[in-house]
Short mmCIF file of C-alpha atoms in Angstrom, two decimals:
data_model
loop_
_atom_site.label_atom_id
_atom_site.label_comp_id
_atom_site.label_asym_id
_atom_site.label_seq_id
_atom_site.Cartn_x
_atom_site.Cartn_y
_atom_site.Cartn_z
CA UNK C 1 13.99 5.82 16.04
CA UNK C 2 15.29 2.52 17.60
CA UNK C 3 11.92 0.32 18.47
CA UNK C 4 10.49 -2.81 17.97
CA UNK C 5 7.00 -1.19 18.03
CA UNK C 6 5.68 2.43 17.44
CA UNK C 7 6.25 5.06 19.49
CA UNK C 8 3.69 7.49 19.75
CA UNK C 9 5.79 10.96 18.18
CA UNK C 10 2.51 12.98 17.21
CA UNK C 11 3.77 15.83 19.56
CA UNK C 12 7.33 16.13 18.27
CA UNK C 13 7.13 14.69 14.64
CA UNK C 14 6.21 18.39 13.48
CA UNK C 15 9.30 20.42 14.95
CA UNK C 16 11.35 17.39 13.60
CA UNK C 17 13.07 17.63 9.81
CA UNK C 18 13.23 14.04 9.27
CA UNK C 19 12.83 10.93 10.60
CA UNK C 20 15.01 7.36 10.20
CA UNK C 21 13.33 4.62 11.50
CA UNK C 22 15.74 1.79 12.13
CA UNK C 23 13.35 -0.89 14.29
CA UNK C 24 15.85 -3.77 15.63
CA UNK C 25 18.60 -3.51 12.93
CA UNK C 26 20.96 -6.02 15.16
CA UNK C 27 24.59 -5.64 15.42
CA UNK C 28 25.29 -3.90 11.80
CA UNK C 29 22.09 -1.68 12.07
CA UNK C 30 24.45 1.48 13.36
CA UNK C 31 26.80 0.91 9.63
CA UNK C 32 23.75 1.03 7.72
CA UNK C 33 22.44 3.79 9.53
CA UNK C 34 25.68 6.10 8.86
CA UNK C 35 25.43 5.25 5.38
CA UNK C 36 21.35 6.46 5.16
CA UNK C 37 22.77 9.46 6.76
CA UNK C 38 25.59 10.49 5.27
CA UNK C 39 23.70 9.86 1.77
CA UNK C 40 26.11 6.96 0.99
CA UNK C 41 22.63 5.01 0.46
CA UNK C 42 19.68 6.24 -0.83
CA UNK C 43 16.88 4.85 2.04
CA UNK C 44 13.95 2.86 0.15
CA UNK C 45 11.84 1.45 2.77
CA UNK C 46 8.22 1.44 3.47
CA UNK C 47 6.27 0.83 6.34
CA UNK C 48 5.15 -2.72 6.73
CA UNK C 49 2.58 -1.59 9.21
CA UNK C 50 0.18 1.69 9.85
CA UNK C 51 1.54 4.01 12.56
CA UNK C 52 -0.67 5.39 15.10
CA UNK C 53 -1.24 8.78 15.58
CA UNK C 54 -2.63 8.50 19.46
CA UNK C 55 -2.38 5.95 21.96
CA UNK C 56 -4.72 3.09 21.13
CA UNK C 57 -5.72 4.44 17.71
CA UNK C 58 -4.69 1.56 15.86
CA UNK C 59 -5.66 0.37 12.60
CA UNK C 60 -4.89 -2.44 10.07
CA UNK C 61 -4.31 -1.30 6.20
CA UNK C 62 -7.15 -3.19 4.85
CA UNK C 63 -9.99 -1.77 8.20
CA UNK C 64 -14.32 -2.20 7.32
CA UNK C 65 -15.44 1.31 6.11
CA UNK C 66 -16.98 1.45 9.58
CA UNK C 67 -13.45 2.59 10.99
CA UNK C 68 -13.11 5.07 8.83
CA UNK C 69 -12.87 9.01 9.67
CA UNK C 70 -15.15 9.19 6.80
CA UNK C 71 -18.32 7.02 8.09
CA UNK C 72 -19.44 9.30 11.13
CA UNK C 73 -20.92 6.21 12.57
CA UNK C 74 -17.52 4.47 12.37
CA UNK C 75 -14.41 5.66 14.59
CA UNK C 76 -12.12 8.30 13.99
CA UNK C 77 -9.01 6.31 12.10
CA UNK C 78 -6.17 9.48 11.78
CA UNK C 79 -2.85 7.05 11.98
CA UNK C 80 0.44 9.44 11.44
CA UNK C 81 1.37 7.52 8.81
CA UNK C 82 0.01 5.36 6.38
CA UNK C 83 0.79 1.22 5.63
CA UNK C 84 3.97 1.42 2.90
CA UNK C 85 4.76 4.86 3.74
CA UNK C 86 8.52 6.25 3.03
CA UNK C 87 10.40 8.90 1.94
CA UNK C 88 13.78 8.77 -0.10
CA UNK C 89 16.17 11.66 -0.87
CA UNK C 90 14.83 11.55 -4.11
CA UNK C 91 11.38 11.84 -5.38
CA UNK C 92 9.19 9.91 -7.79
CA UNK C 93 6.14 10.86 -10.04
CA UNK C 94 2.86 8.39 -10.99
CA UNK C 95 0.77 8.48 -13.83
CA UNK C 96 -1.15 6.77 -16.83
CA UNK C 97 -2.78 4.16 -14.32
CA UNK C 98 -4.93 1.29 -16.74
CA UNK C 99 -6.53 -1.71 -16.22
CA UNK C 100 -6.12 -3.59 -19.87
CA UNK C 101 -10.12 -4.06 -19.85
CA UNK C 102 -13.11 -2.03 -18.24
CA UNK C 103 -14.88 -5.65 -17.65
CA UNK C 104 -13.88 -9.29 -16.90
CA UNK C 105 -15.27 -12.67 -16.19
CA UNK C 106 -14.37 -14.29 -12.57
CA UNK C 107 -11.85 -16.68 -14.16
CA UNK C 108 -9.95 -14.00 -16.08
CA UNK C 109 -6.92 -12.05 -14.98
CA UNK C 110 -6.55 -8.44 -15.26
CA UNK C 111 -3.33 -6.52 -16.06
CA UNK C 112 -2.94 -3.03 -14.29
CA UNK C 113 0.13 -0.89 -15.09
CA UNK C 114 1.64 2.41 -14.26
CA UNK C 115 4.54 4.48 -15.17
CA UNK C 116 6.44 5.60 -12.19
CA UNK C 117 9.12 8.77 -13.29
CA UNK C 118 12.57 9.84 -11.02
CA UNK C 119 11.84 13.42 -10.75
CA UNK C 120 14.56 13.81 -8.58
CA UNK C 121 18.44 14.68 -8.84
CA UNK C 122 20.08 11.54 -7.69
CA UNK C 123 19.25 7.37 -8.45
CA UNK C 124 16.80 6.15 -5.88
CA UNK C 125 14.43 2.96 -5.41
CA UNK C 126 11.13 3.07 -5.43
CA UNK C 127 8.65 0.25 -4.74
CA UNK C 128 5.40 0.42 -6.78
CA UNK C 129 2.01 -0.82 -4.29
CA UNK C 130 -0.99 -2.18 -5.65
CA UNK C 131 -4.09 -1.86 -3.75
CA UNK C 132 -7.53 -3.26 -4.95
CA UNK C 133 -10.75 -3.26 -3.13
CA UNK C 134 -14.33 -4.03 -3.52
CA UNK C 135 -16.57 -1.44 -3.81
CA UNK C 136 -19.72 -3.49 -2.42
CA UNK C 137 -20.32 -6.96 -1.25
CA UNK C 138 -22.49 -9.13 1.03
CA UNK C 139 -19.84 -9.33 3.38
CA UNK C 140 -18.58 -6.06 4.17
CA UNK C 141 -15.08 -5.41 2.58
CA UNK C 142 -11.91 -4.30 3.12
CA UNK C 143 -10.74 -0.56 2.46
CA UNK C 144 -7.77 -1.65 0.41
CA UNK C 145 -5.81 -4.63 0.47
CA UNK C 146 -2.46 -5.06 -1.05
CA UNK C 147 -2.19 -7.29 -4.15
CA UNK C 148 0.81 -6.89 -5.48
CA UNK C 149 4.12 -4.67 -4.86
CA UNK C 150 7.24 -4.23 -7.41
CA UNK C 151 10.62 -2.44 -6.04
CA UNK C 152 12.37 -0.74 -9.49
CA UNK C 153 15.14 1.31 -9.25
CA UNK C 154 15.54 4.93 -11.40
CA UNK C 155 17.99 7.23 -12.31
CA UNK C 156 17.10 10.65 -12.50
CA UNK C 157 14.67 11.96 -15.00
CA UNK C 158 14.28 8.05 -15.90
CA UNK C 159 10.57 6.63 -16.24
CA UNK C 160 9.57 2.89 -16.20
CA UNK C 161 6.07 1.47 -17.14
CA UNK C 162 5.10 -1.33 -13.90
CA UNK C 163 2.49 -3.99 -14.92
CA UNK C 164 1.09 -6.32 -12.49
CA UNK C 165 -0.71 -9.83 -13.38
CA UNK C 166 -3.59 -9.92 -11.01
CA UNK C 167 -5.41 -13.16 -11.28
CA UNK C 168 -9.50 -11.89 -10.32
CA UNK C 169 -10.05 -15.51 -8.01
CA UNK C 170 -7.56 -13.71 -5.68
CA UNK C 171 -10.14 -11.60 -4.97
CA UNK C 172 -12.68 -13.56 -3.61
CA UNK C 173 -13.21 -13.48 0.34
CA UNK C 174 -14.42 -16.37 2.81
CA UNK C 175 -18.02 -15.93 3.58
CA UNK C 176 -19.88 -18.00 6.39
CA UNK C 177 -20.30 -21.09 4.50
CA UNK C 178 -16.55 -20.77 4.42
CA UNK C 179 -16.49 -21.11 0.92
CA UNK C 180 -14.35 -18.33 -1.73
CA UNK C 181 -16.92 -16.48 -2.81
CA UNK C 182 -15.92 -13.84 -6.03
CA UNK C 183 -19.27 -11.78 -6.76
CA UNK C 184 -20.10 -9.03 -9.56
CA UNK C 185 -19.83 -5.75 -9.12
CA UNK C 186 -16.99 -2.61 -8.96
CA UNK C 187 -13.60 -3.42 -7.71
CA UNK C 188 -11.42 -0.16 -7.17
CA UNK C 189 -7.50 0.21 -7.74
CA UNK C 190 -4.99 2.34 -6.33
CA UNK C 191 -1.29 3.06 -6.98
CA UNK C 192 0.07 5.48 -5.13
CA UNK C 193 -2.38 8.54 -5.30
CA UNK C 194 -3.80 7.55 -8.98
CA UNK C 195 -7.28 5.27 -8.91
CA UNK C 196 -9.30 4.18 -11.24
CA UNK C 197 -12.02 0.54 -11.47
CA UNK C 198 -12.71 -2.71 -13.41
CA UNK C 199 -16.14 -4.89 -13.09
CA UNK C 200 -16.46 -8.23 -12.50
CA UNK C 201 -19.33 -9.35 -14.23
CA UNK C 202 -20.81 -12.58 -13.04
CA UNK C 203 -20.41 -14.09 -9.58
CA UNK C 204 -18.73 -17.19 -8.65
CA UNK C 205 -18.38 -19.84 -5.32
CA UNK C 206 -15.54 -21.88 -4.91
CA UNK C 207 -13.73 -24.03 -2.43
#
């Protein structure tokens, strides 16, 4: 595919057995294209945006809960693929997801890491996404938002452990007074399809 915005596909993307999206490469786009197809380079992308599944279905990574397929108040959010999806021709493995403390204060900063395994025959890059949200707040949170993002690159059968420094004032949001405002309670982390939570336990209000 050869756009500068998505296509709806949900009716053919089934029957297909792949799919190289190439947006607006500019003059060079067809070399690099040959070489994602003849395997001369191992494709590593991800999707800076979330795809729609129907016309006018569309949907920001971090959406309220209230546009959630989950929340039947809320509208039906199906997109065909997710914000930083992609495939490679290899694959990789997650596991042993940890947050270096169960609890912090508002001014600390928390480490999260992951080990991310090649379980595939051939080198390949992968690029690690961390996604943090708040479970409840007096302003009505994002899903997930993306705080931090690491490309590595694996050989096969080769496992690396990813650590991200995730200072906790970076996830305050602006209330009405349209001050930063960090309060206590469950934040929830996500790499890949491994999740687990941290507390915050005091609130603060900055500028």
């Amino acid at each position: 595919m050869n756009e500068g915005r998505p296509r709806i596909i949900s009716r053919i993307e089934a029957s297909v057995g792949a799919i190289v999206h190439t947006y607006l490469p500019g003059n060079y786009g067809a070399d690099a294209l040959v070489d994602i197809l003849t395997g001369t380079v191992n494709p590593s992308g991800k999707l800076p945006i979330t795809y729609p599944r129907y016309t006018n279905d569309l949907a920001g990574y971090i959406h309220k809960p209230s546009e959630g397929s989950t929340n039947p108040q809320g509208g039906e959010t199906n997109p065909q693929y997710h914000f930083g999806f992609g495939l490679s021709y290899t694959s990789f493995s997650y596991s042993n997801l940890a947050v270096n403390k169960n609890s912090f204060g508002p001014d600390e900063t928390a480490t999260v890491s992951v080990v991310i395994r090649n379980t595939g025959n051939r080198e390949g890059k992968e690029v690690v996404q961390l996604f943090v949200s708040d479970s409840i707040a007096s302003f009505t949170p994002d899903l997930k938002r993306l705080r931090g993002f690491e490309k590595i690159n694996l050989k096969p059968g080769e496992s690396r452990t990813v650590s991200f420094t995730l200072p906790l004032r970076q996830l305050a949001f602006v209330a009405p007074d349209n001050k930063k405002h960090l309060e206590a309670g469950t934040f929830n982390v996500q790499i890949n399809n491994l999740k687990t939570s941290f507390t915050i336990n005091s609130t603060i209000i900055f500028n």
